[in-house]
PDB file of N, CA and C in Angstrom:
ATOM      1  N   MET A1065     -50.888 -28.804  24.752  1.00 57.00           N
ATOM      2  CA  MET A1065     -50.083 -29.085  23.453  1.00 57.00           C
ATOM      3  C   MET A1065     -50.882 -30.394  23.097  1.00 57.00           C
ATOM      4  N   SER A1066     -51.388 -30.198  21.829  1.00 68.00           N
ATOM      5  CA  SER A1066     -52.029 -31.321  21.154  1.00 68.00           C
ATOM      6  C   SER A1066     -51.183 -32.210  20.498  1.00 68.00           C
ATOM      7  N   ASN A1067     -51.442 -33.467  20.452  1.00 75.00           N
ATOM      8  CA  ASN A1067     -50.722 -34.588  19.784  1.00 75.00           C
ATOM      9  C   ASN A1067     -51.552 -34.698  18.400  1.00 75.00           C
ATOM     10  N   GLU A1068     -50.688 -34.133  17.255  1.00 77.00           N
ATOM     11  CA  GLU A1068     -51.139 -34.226  16.164  1.00 77.00           C
ATOM     12  C   GLU A1068     -50.223 -34.865  15.222  1.00 77.00           C
ATOM     13  N   THR A1069     -50.744 -35.898  14.466  1.00 76.00           N
ATOM     14  CA  THR A1069     -49.698 -36.712  13.666  1.00 76.00           C
ATOM     15  C   THR A1069     -49.636 -36.250  12.129  1.00 76.00           C
ATOM     16  N   VAL A1070     -48.684 -36.074  11.719  1.00 73.00           N
ATOM     17  CA  VAL A1070     -48.425 -35.593  10.341  1.00 73.00           C
ATOM     18  C   VAL A1070     -47.789 -36.701   9.547  1.00 73.00           C
ATOM     19  N   THR A1071     -48.286 -37.175   8.482  1.00 79.00           N
ATOM     20  CA  THR A1071     -48.043 -38.265   7.812  1.00 79.00           C
ATOM     21  C   THR A1071     -47.229 -37.748   6.307  1.00 79.00           C
ATOM     22  N   TYR A1072     -46.015 -37.740   6.294  1.00 80.00           N
ATOM     23  CA  TYR A1072     -45.222 -37.545   5.039  1.00 80.00           C
ATOM     24  C   TYR A1072     -44.358 -38.755   4.884  1.00 80.00           C
ATOM     25  N   SER A1073     -44.288 -39.098   3.534  1.00 85.00           N
ATOM     26  CA  SER A1073     -43.323 -40.207   3.374  1.00 85.00           C
ATOM     27  C   SER A1073     -41.834 -39.623   3.509  1.00 85.00           C
ATOM     28  N   LEU A1074     -41.137 -40.670   4.004  1.00 86.00           N
ATOM     29  CA  LEU A1074     -39.792 -40.383   4.173  1.00 86.00           C
ATOM     30  C   LEU A1074     -38.922 -39.971   2.994  1.00 86.00           C
ATOM     31  N   GLU A1075     -39.495 -40.362   2.046  1.00 88.00           N
ATOM     32  CA  GLU A1075     -38.526 -40.001   0.689  1.00 88.00           C
ATOM     33  C   GLU A1075     -38.957 -38.721   0.323  1.00 88.00           C
ATOM     34  N   THR A1076     -40.196 -38.130   0.541  1.00 88.00           N
ATOM     35  CA  THR A1076     -40.419 -36.759   0.292  1.00 88.00           C
ATOM     36  C   THR A1076     -39.856 -35.980   1.217  1.00 88.00           C
ATOM     37  N   VAL A1077     -39.567 -36.258   2.382  1.00 88.00           N
ATOM     38  CA  VAL A1077     -38.637 -35.289   3.301  1.00 88.00           C
ATOM     39  C   VAL A1077     -37.212 -35.314   3.014  1.00 88.00           C
ATOM     40  N   LEU A1078     -36.873 -36.599   2.579  1.00 91.00           N
ATOM     41  CA  LEU A1078     -35.401 -36.412   2.204  1.00 91.00           C
ATOM     42  C   LEU A1078     -35.100 -35.897   0.871  1.00 91.00           C
ATOM     43  N   THR A1079     -36.110 -35.901   0.087  1.00 91.00           N
ATOM     44  CA  THR A1079     -36.038 -35.183  -1.219  1.00 91.00           C
ATOM     45  C   THR A1079     -35.978 -33.682  -1.137  1.00 91.00           C
ATOM     46  N   ARG A1080     -36.751 -33.045  -0.143  1.00 91.00           N
ATOM     47  CA  ARG A1080     -36.762 -31.872   0.233  1.00 91.00           C
ATOM     48  C   ARG A1080     -35.457 -31.423   0.897  1.00 91.00           C
ATOM     49  N   ILE A1081     -35.009 -32.114   1.751  1.00 93.00           N
ATOM     50  CA  ILE A1081     -33.782 -31.994   2.475  1.00 93.00           C
ATOM     51  C   ILE A1081     -32.455 -31.688   1.452  1.00 93.00           C
ATOM     52  N   GLU A1082     -32.458 -32.874   0.579  1.00 93.00           N
ATOM     53  CA  GLU A1082     -31.350 -32.871  -0.550  1.00 93.00           C
ATOM     54  C   GLU A1082     -31.648 -31.682  -1.341  1.00 93.00           C
ATOM     55  N   GLY A1083     -32.531 -31.138  -1.669  1.00 92.00           N
ATOM     56  CA  GLY A1083     -32.789 -30.030  -2.582  1.00 92.00           C
ATOM     57  C   GLY A1083     -32.350 -28.763  -1.748  1.00 92.00           C
ATOM     58  N   LYS A1084     -32.587 -28.680  -0.555  1.00 94.00           N
ATOM     59  CA  LYS A1084     -32.193 -27.479   0.223  1.00 94.00           C
ATOM     60  C   LYS A1084     -30.516 -27.442   0.311  1.00 94.00           C
ATOM     61  N   ILE A1085     -30.032 -28.665   0.564  1.00 94.00           N
ATOM     62  CA  ILE A1085     -28.620 -28.935   0.599  1.00 94.00           C
ATOM     63  C   ILE A1085     -27.912 -28.444  -0.684  1.00 94.00           C
ATOM     64  N   ASP A1086     -28.510 -29.005  -1.805  1.00 92.00           N
ATOM     65  CA  ASP A1086     -27.925 -28.649  -3.245  1.00 92.00           C
ATOM     66  C   ASP A1086     -28.006 -27.238  -3.325  1.00 92.00           C
ATOM     67  N   SER A1087     -29.141 -26.415  -2.958  1.00 93.00           N
ATOM     68  CA  SER A1087     -29.226 -25.038  -3.083  1.00 93.00           C
ATOM     69  C   SER A1087     -28.121 -24.289  -2.480  1.00 93.00           C
ATOM     70  N   LEU A1088     -28.137 -24.804  -1.166  1.00 94.00           N
ATOM     71  CA  LEU A1088     -26.949 -23.978  -0.251  1.00 94.00           C
ATOM     72  C   LEU A1088     -25.568 -24.331  -0.751  1.00 94.00           C
ATOM     73  N   GLN A1089     -25.451 -25.580  -1.394  1.00 95.00           N
ATOM     74  CA  GLN A1089     -23.881 -25.904  -1.927  1.00 95.00           C
ATOM     75  C   GLN A1089     -23.888 -25.075  -3.242  1.00 95.00           C
ATOM     76  N   ARG A1090     -24.722 -24.763  -3.832  1.00 94.00           N
ATOM     77  CA  ARG A1090     -24.454 -24.028  -5.164  1.00 94.00           C
ATOM     78  C   ARG A1090     -24.336 -22.455  -4.558  1.00 94.00           C
ATOM     79  N   ASP A1091     -24.989 -21.931  -3.802  1.00 94.00           N
ATOM     80  CA  ASP A1091     -24.714 -20.559  -3.211  1.00 94.00           C
ATOM     81  C   ASP A1091     -23.299 -20.590  -2.546  1.00 94.00           C
ATOM     82  N   VAL A1092     -22.820 -21.467  -2.018  1.00 93.00           N
ATOM     83  CA  VAL A1092     -21.651 -21.575  -1.286  1.00 93.00           C
ATOM     84  C   VAL A1092     -20.479 -21.551  -2.366  1.00 93.00           C
ATOM     85  N   ASN A1093     -20.742 -22.305  -3.434  1.00 93.00           N
ATOM     86  CA  ASN A1093     -19.793 -22.513  -4.572  1.00 93.00           C
ATOM     87  C   ASN A1093     -19.816 -20.988  -5.267  1.00 93.00           C
ATOM     88  N   GLU A1094     -21.057 -20.371  -5.437  1.00 93.00           N
ATOM     89  CA  GLU A1094     -20.932 -19.182  -6.286  1.00 93.00           C
ATOM     90  C   GLU A1094     -20.212 -18.018  -5.335  1.00 93.00           C
ATOM     91  N   ARG A1095     -20.324 -18.096  -4.076  1.00 93.00           N
ATOM     92  CA  ARG A1095     -19.857 -17.008  -3.234  1.00 93.00           C
ATOM     93  C   ARG A1095     -18.260 -17.382  -3.133  1.00 93.00           C
ATOM     94  N   LEU A1096     -17.761 -18.615  -3.253  1.00 92.00           N
ATOM     95  CA  LEU A1096     -16.503 -18.824  -3.370  1.00 92.00           C
ATOM     96  C   LEU A1096     -15.782 -18.469  -4.745  1.00 92.00           C
ATOM     97  N   THR A1097     -16.690 -18.594  -5.506  1.00 91.00           N
ATOM     98  CA  THR A1097     -16.062 -18.027  -6.969  1.00 91.00           C
ATOM     99  C   THR A1097     -15.859 -16.759  -7.007  1.00 91.00           C
ATOM    100  N   LYS A1098     -16.741 -16.014  -6.473  1.00 90.00           N
ATOM    101  CA  LYS A1098     -16.741 -14.419  -6.449  1.00 90.00           C
ATOM    102  C   LYS A1098     -15.560 -14.157  -5.567  1.00 90.00           C
ATOM    103  N   LEU A1099     -15.394 -14.849  -4.416  1.00 91.00           N
ATOM    104  CA  LEU A1099     -14.389 -14.610  -3.541  1.00 91.00           C
ATOM    105  C   LEU A1099     -12.900 -14.651  -4.081  1.00 91.00           C
ATOM    106  N   GLU A1100     -12.711 -15.785  -4.762  1.00 89.00           N
ATOM    107  CA  GLU A1100     -11.592 -15.717  -5.583  1.00 89.00           C
ATOM    108  C   GLU A1100     -11.244 -14.873  -6.510  1.00 89.00           C
ATOM    109  N   ILE A1101     -12.211 -14.527  -7.354  1.00 89.00           N
ATOM    110  CA  ILE A1101     -12.140 -13.540  -8.480  1.00 89.00           C
ATOM    111  C   ILE A1101     -11.818 -12.124  -7.577  1.00 89.00           C
ATOM    112  N   GLY A1102     -12.401 -11.817  -6.544  1.00 88.00           N
ATOM    113  CA  GLY A1102     -12.030 -10.595  -5.829  1.00 88.00           C
ATOM    114  C   GLY A1102     -10.539 -10.623  -5.363  1.00 88.00           C
ATOM    115  N   GLN A1103     -10.190 -11.820  -4.782  1.00 89.00           N
ATOM    116  CA  GLN A1103      -8.725 -12.023  -4.143  1.00 89.00           C
ATOM    117  C   GLN A1103      -7.709 -11.820  -5.368  1.00 89.00           C
ATOM    118  N   SER A1104      -8.136 -12.395  -6.723  1.00 87.00           N
ATOM    119  CA  SER A1104      -7.031 -12.152  -7.646  1.00 87.00           C
ATOM    120  C   SER A1104      -7.010 -10.663  -8.044  1.00 87.00           C
ATOM    121  N   GLU A1105      -8.108  -9.943  -8.170  1.00 88.00           N
ATOM    122  CA  GLU A1105      -8.112  -8.493  -8.425  1.00 88.00           C
ATOM    123  C   GLU A1105      -7.555  -7.776  -7.298  1.00 88.00           C
ATOM    124  N   ILE A1106      -7.440  -7.892  -6.110  1.00 89.00           N
ATOM    125  CA  ILE A1106      -6.737  -7.435  -4.829  1.00 89.00           C
ATOM    126  C   ILE A1106      -5.296  -7.619  -5.242  1.00 89.00           C
ATOM    127  N   ARG A1107      -4.882  -8.874  -5.447  1.00 89.00           N
ATOM    128  CA  ARG A1107      -3.491  -9.037  -5.755  1.00 89.00           C
ATOM    129  C   ARG A1107      -2.975  -8.166  -6.985  1.00 89.00           C
ATOM    130  N   GLY A1108      -3.741  -8.084  -7.877  1.00 87.00           N
ATOM    131  CA  GLY A1108      -3.265  -7.223  -9.118  1.00 87.00           C
ATOM    132  C   GLY A1108      -3.100  -5.867  -8.533  1.00 87.00           C
ATOM    133  N   ASP A1109      -4.012  -5.280  -7.987  1.00 88.00           N
ATOM    134  CA  ASP A1109      -3.964  -3.826  -7.120  1.00 88.00           C
ATOM    135  C   ASP A1109      -2.603  -3.911  -6.278  1.00 88.00           C
ATOM    136  N   ILE A1110      -2.651  -4.682  -5.723  1.00 90.00           N
ATOM    137  CA  ILE A1110      -1.159  -4.817  -4.900  1.00 90.00           C
ATOM    138  C   ILE A1110       0.229  -4.647  -5.634  1.00 90.00           C
ATOM    139  N   LYS A1111       0.012  -5.473  -6.680  1.00 90.00           N
ATOM    140  CA  LYS A1111       1.393  -5.443  -7.547  1.00 90.00           C
ATOM    141  C   LYS A1111       1.537  -3.900  -8.062  1.00 90.00           C
ATOM    142  N   ALA A1112       0.386  -3.382  -8.391  1.00 90.00           N
ATOM    143  CA  ALA A1112       0.460  -1.993  -9.012  1.00 90.00           C
ATOM    144  C   ALA A1112       0.827  -1.021  -8.262  1.00 90.00           C
ATOM    145  N   LEU A1113       0.360  -1.135  -6.764  1.00 92.00           N
ATOM    146  CA  LEU A1113       0.826  -0.296  -5.872  1.00 92.00           C
ATOM    147  C   LEU A1113       2.212  -0.347  -5.419  1.00 92.00           C
ATOM    148  N   ASP A1114       2.628  -1.801  -5.658  1.00 92.00           N
ATOM    149  CA  ASP A1114       4.160  -1.700  -5.340  1.00 92.00           C
ATOM    150  C   ASP A1114       5.076  -1.120  -6.449  1.00 92.00           C
ATOM    151  N   SER A1115       4.783  -1.204  -7.689  1.00 92.00           N
ATOM    152  CA  SER A1115       5.449  -0.433  -8.696  1.00 92.00           C
ATOM    153  C   SER A1115       5.272   1.003  -8.441  1.00 92.00           C
ATOM    154  N   LYS A1116       4.162   1.471  -7.982  1.00 93.00           N
ATOM    155  CA  LYS A1116       4.237   2.646  -7.803  1.00 93.00           C
ATOM    156  C   LYS A1116       4.927   3.474  -6.527  1.00 93.00           C
ATOM    157  N   VAL A1117       5.058   2.374  -5.531  1.00 94.00           N
ATOM    158  CA  VAL A1117       5.863   2.753  -4.518  1.00 94.00           C
ATOM    159  C   VAL A1117       7.140   2.827  -4.921  1.00 94.00           C
ATOM    160  N   MET A1118       7.590   1.982  -5.550  1.00 95.00           N
ATOM    161  CA  MET A1118       9.231   1.863  -6.192  1.00 95.00           C
ATOM    162  C   MET A1118       9.376   3.166  -7.054  1.00 95.00           C
ATOM    163  N   GLU A1119       8.429   3.838  -7.732  1.00 94.00           N
ATOM    164  CA  GLU A1119       8.872   4.939  -8.637  1.00 94.00           C
ATOM    165  C   GLU A1119       8.814   5.938  -7.646  1.00 94.00           C
ATOM    166  N   ILE A1120       8.052   6.136  -6.682  1.00 95.00           N
ATOM    167  CA  ILE A1120       8.105   7.273  -5.664  1.00 95.00           C
ATOM    168  C   ILE A1120       9.524   7.208  -4.867  1.00 95.00           C
ATOM    169  N   GLU A1121       9.821   5.977  -4.521  1.00 95.00           N
ATOM    170  CA  GLU A1121      11.213   5.935  -3.748  1.00 95.00           C
ATOM    171  C   GLU A1121      12.192   6.384  -4.786  1.00 95.00           C
ATOM    172  N   LYS A1122      12.178   5.907  -5.959  1.00 95.00           N
ATOM    173  CA  LYS A1122      13.207   6.390  -6.817  1.00 95.00           C
ATOM    174  C   LYS A1122      13.296   8.008  -6.863  1.00 95.00           C
ATOM    175  N   ARG A1123      12.238   8.465  -6.884  1.00 95.00           N
ATOM    176  CA  ARG A1123      12.064  10.067  -7.115  1.00 95.00           C
ATOM    177  C   ARG A1123      12.480  10.784  -5.681  1.00 95.00           C
ATOM    178  N   ILE A1124      12.529  10.056  -4.559  1.00 94.00           N
ATOM    179  CA  ILE A1124      12.634  10.725  -3.359  1.00 94.00           C
ATOM    180  C   ILE A1124      14.173  10.566  -3.257  1.00 94.00           C
ATOM    181  N   ASP A1125      14.794   9.355  -3.772  1.00 93.00           N
ATOM    182  CA  ASP A1125      16.190   9.267  -3.700  1.00 93.00           C
ATOM    183  C   ASP A1125      16.881  10.294  -4.647  1.00 93.00           C
ATOM    184  N   ASP A1126      16.393  10.614  -6.020  1.00 93.00           N
ATOM    185  CA  ASP A1126      16.687  11.654  -6.894  1.00 93.00           C
ATOM    186  C   ASP A1126      16.938  12.917  -6.182  1.00 93.00           C
ATOM    187  N   LEU A1127      15.471  13.394  -5.281  1.00 93.00           N
ATOM    188  CA  LEU A1127      15.621  14.603  -4.718  1.00 93.00           C
ATOM    189  C   LEU A1127      16.572  14.620  -3.468  1.00 93.00           C
ATOM    190  N   ASN A1128      16.753  13.727  -2.858  1.00 92.00           N
ATOM    191  CA  ASN A1128      17.909  13.707  -1.776  1.00 92.00           C
ATOM    192  C   ASN A1128      19.153  13.905  -2.292  1.00 92.00           C
ATOM    193  N   VAL A1129      19.560  13.413  -3.481  1.00 91.00           N
ATOM    194  CA  VAL A1129      20.864  13.527  -4.240  1.00 91.00           C
ATOM    195  C   VAL A1129      20.961  15.095  -4.656  1.00 91.00           C
ATOM    196  N   ARG A1130      19.897  15.620  -5.075  1.00 90.00           N
ATOM    197  CA  ARG A1130      19.892  17.071  -5.361  1.00 90.00           C
ATOM    198  C   ARG A1130      20.176  17.948  -4.370  1.00 90.00           C
ATOM    199  N   VAL A1131      19.444  17.651  -3.125  1.00 90.00           N
ATOM    200  CA  VAL A1131      19.519  18.469  -1.892  1.00 90.00           C
ATOM    201  C   VAL A1131      20.821  18.480  -1.523  1.00 90.00           C
ATOM    202  N   ASN A1132      21.313  17.298  -1.575  1.00 89.00           N
ATOM    203  CA  ASN A1132      22.924  17.088  -0.934  1.00 89.00           C
ATOM    204  C   ASN A1132      23.842  17.845  -1.851  1.00 89.00           C
ATOM    205  N   ILE A1133      23.792  17.642  -3.209  1.00 89.00           N
ATOM    206  CA  ILE A1133      24.406  18.675  -4.103  1.00 89.00           C
ATOM    207  C   ILE A1133      24.406  20.207  -3.747  1.00 89.00           C
ATOM    208  N   SER A1134      23.118  20.532  -3.546  1.00 89.00           N
ATOM    209  CA  SER A1134      22.807  21.942  -3.422  1.00 89.00           C
ATOM    210  C   SER A1134      23.445  22.496  -2.036  1.00 89.00           C
ATOM    211  N   ASN A1135      23.347  21.652  -0.817  1.00 90.00           N
ATOM    212  CA  ASN A1135      23.898  21.885   0.340  1.00 90.00           C
ATOM    213  C   ASN A1135      25.263  21.939   0.298  1.00 90.00           C
ATOM    214  N   ASN A1136      26.013  21.052  -0.536  1.00 89.00           N
ATOM    215  CA  ASN A1136      27.384  21.111  -0.715  1.00 89.00           C
ATOM    216  C   ASN A1136      27.814  22.481  -1.473  1.00 89.00           C
ATOM    217  N   GLY A1137      27.309  22.706  -2.270  1.00 89.00           N
ATOM    218  CA  GLY A1137      27.703  23.971  -2.991  1.00 89.00           C
ATOM    219  C   GLY A1137      27.306  25.218  -2.216  1.00 89.00           C
ATOM    220  N   PHE A1138      26.348  25.335  -1.482  1.00 91.00           N
ATOM    221  CA  PHE A1138      26.008  26.373  -0.592  1.00 91.00           C
ATOM    222  C   PHE A1138      27.211  26.470   0.350  1.00 91.00           C
ATOM    223  N   LEU A1139      27.530  25.405   1.158  1.00 92.00           N
ATOM    224  CA  LEU A1139      28.485  25.413   2.061  1.00 92.00           C
ATOM    225  C   LEU A1139      29.925  25.919   1.482  1.00 92.00           C
ATOM    226  N   GLY A1140      30.222  25.386   0.231  1.00 92.00           N
ATOM    227  CA  GLY A1140      31.354  25.688  -0.296  1.00 92.00           C
ATOM    228  C   GLY A1140      31.429  27.488  -0.512  1.00 92.00           C
ATOM    229  N   ILE A1141      30.209  28.067  -1.143  1.00 94.00           N
ATOM    230  CA  ILE A1141      30.222  29.296  -1.355  1.00 94.00           C
ATOM    231  C   ILE A1141      30.387  30.127   0.155  1.00 94.00           C
ATOM    232  N   VAL A1142      29.870  29.592   1.071  1.00 94.00           N
ATOM    233  CA  VAL A1142      29.805  30.105   2.443  1.00 94.00           C
ATOM    234  C   VAL A1142      31.218  30.283   2.960  1.00 94.00           C
ATOM    235  N   GLY A1143      31.876  29.015   2.731  1.00 94.00           N
ATOM    236  CA  GLY A1143      33.122  28.946   3.145  1.00 94.00           C
ATOM    237  C   GLY A1143      34.221  29.738   2.509  1.00 94.00           C
ATOM    238  N   ILE A1144      33.819  29.975   1.263  1.00 95.00           N
ATOM    239  CA  ILE A1144      34.962  30.899   0.563  1.00 95.00           C
ATOM    240  C   ILE A1144      34.682  32.302   1.074  1.00 95.00           C
ATOM    241  N   LEU A1145      33.429  32.819   1.164  1.00 96.00           N
ATOM    242  CA  LEU A1145      32.998  33.957   1.776  1.00 96.00           C
ATOM    243  C   LEU A1145      33.514  34.312   2.934  1.00 96.00           C
ATOM    244  N   VAL A1146      33.513  33.356   3.971  1.00 95.00           N
ATOM    245  CA  VAL A1146      34.134  33.503   5.283  1.00 95.00           C
ATOM    246  C   VAL A1146      35.594  33.617   5.287  1.00 95.00           C
ATOM    247  N   THR A1147      36.252  32.802   4.334  1.00 96.00           N
ATOM    248  CA  THR A1147      37.489  32.955   4.176  1.00 96.00           C
ATOM    249  C   THR A1147      38.027  34.388   3.600  1.00 96.00           C
ATOM    250  N   GLY A1148      37.245  34.731   2.719  1.00 95.00           N
ATOM    251  CA  GLY A1148      37.791  36.164   2.303  1.00 95.00           C
ATOM    252  C   GLY A1148      37.557  37.180   3.240  1.00 95.00           C
ATOM    253  N   ILE A1149      36.338  37.041   4.011  1.00 95.00           N
ATOM    254  CA  ILE A1149      36.163  38.123   4.959  1.00 95.00           C
ATOM    255  C   ILE A1149      37.230  38.125   6.233  1.00 95.00           C
ATOM    256  N   LEU A1150      37.641  36.908   6.556  1.00 95.00           N
ATOM    257  CA  LEU A1150      38.495  36.688   7.693  1.00 95.00           C
ATOM    258  C   LEU A1150      39.792  37.264   7.095  1.00 95.00           C
ATOM    259  N   GLY A1151      40.291  36.981   5.587  1.00 93.00           N
ATOM    260  CA  GLY A1151      41.578  37.467   5.124  1.00 93.00           C
ATOM    261  C   GLY A1151      41.496  39.011   5.290  1.00 93.00           C
ATOM    262  N   ILE A1152      40.376  39.554   4.834  1.00 92.00           N
ATOM    263  CA  ILE A1152      40.422  41.181   4.981  1.00 92.00           C
ATOM    264  C   ILE A1152      40.459  41.840   6.246  1.00 92.00           C
ATOM    265  N   LEU A1153      39.811  41.005   7.259  1.00 92.00           N
ATOM    266  CA  LEU A1153      39.881  41.499   8.587  1.00 92.00           C
ATOM    267  C   LEU A1153      41.334  41.246   9.208  1.00 92.00           C
ATOM    268  N   GLY A1154      42.019  40.248   8.717  1.00 91.00           N
ATOM    269  CA  GLY A1154      43.467  40.021   9.229  1.00 91.00           C
ATOM    270  C   GLY A1154      44.257  40.991   8.526  1.00 91.00           C
ATOM    271  N   LYS A1155      44.186  41.330   7.284  1.00 90.00           N
ATOM    272  CA  LYS A1155      44.907  42.260   6.706  1.00 90.00           C
ATOM    273  C   LYS A1155      44.695  43.678   7.498  1.00 90.00           C
ATOM    274  N   ILE A1156      43.545  44.078   7.617  1.00 89.00           N
ATOM    275  CA  ILE A1156      43.243  45.324   8.386  1.00 89.00           C
ATOM    276  C   ILE A1156      43.866  45.250   9.719  1.00 89.00           C
ATOM    277  N   VAL A1157      43.520  44.188  10.390  1.00 89.00           N
ATOM    278  CA  VAL A1157      44.145  44.424  11.907  1.00 89.00           C
ATOM    279  C   VAL A1157      45.623  44.145  11.874  1.00 89.00           C
ATOM    280  N   PHE A1158      46.255  43.226  11.124  1.00 88.00           N
ATOM    281  CA  PHE A1158      47.689  42.992  11.263  1.00 88.00           C
ATOM    282  C   PHE A1158      48.624  43.922  10.319  1.00 88.00           C
ATOM    283  N   PHE A1159      48.036  44.362   9.366  1.00 85.00           N
ATOM    284  CA  PHE A1159      48.870  45.227   8.547  1.00 85.00           C
ATOM    285  C   PHE A1159      47.936  46.604   8.165  1.00 85.00           C
ATOM    286  N   PRO A1160      47.836  47.541   9.216  1.00 82.00           N
ATOM    287  CA  PRO A1160      47.169  48.721   8.951  1.00 82.00           C
ATOM    288  C   PRO A1160      47.932  49.495   7.972  1.00 82.00           C
ATOM    289  N   ASN A1161      47.270  50.604   7.281  1.00 75.00           N
ATOM    290  CA  ASN A1161      47.938  51.394   6.532  1.00 75.00           C
ATOM    291  C   ASN A1161      48.716  52.428   7.095  1.00 75.00           C
ATOM    292  N   PRO A1162      49.993  52.775   6.641  1.00 59.00           N
ATOM    293  CA  PRO A1162      50.789  53.733   7.475  1.00 59.00           C
ATOM    294  C   PRO A1162      50.380  55.328   7.155  1.00 59.00           C
TER     295      PRO A1162
END
């Protein structure tokens, strides 16, 4: 390993270091700004998704109500039919024609 001496003035070295630090600081600031903009866009998207989820929940609730009404109507009709059939069978069994 050879001993070479490099002569730079301290002021030149410090100026170069400060320039690099300033460049890195600008780069970090630009990235932070882009990150903040992206974060605000994501927040807007989340709010839009929340409203869509609320609309879907309302539709599901409406469908559940319709299904419950349909089930109640169907069970009512089946109950009436079963009662009629049992009435007819009871008449045939307990009161046969003479």
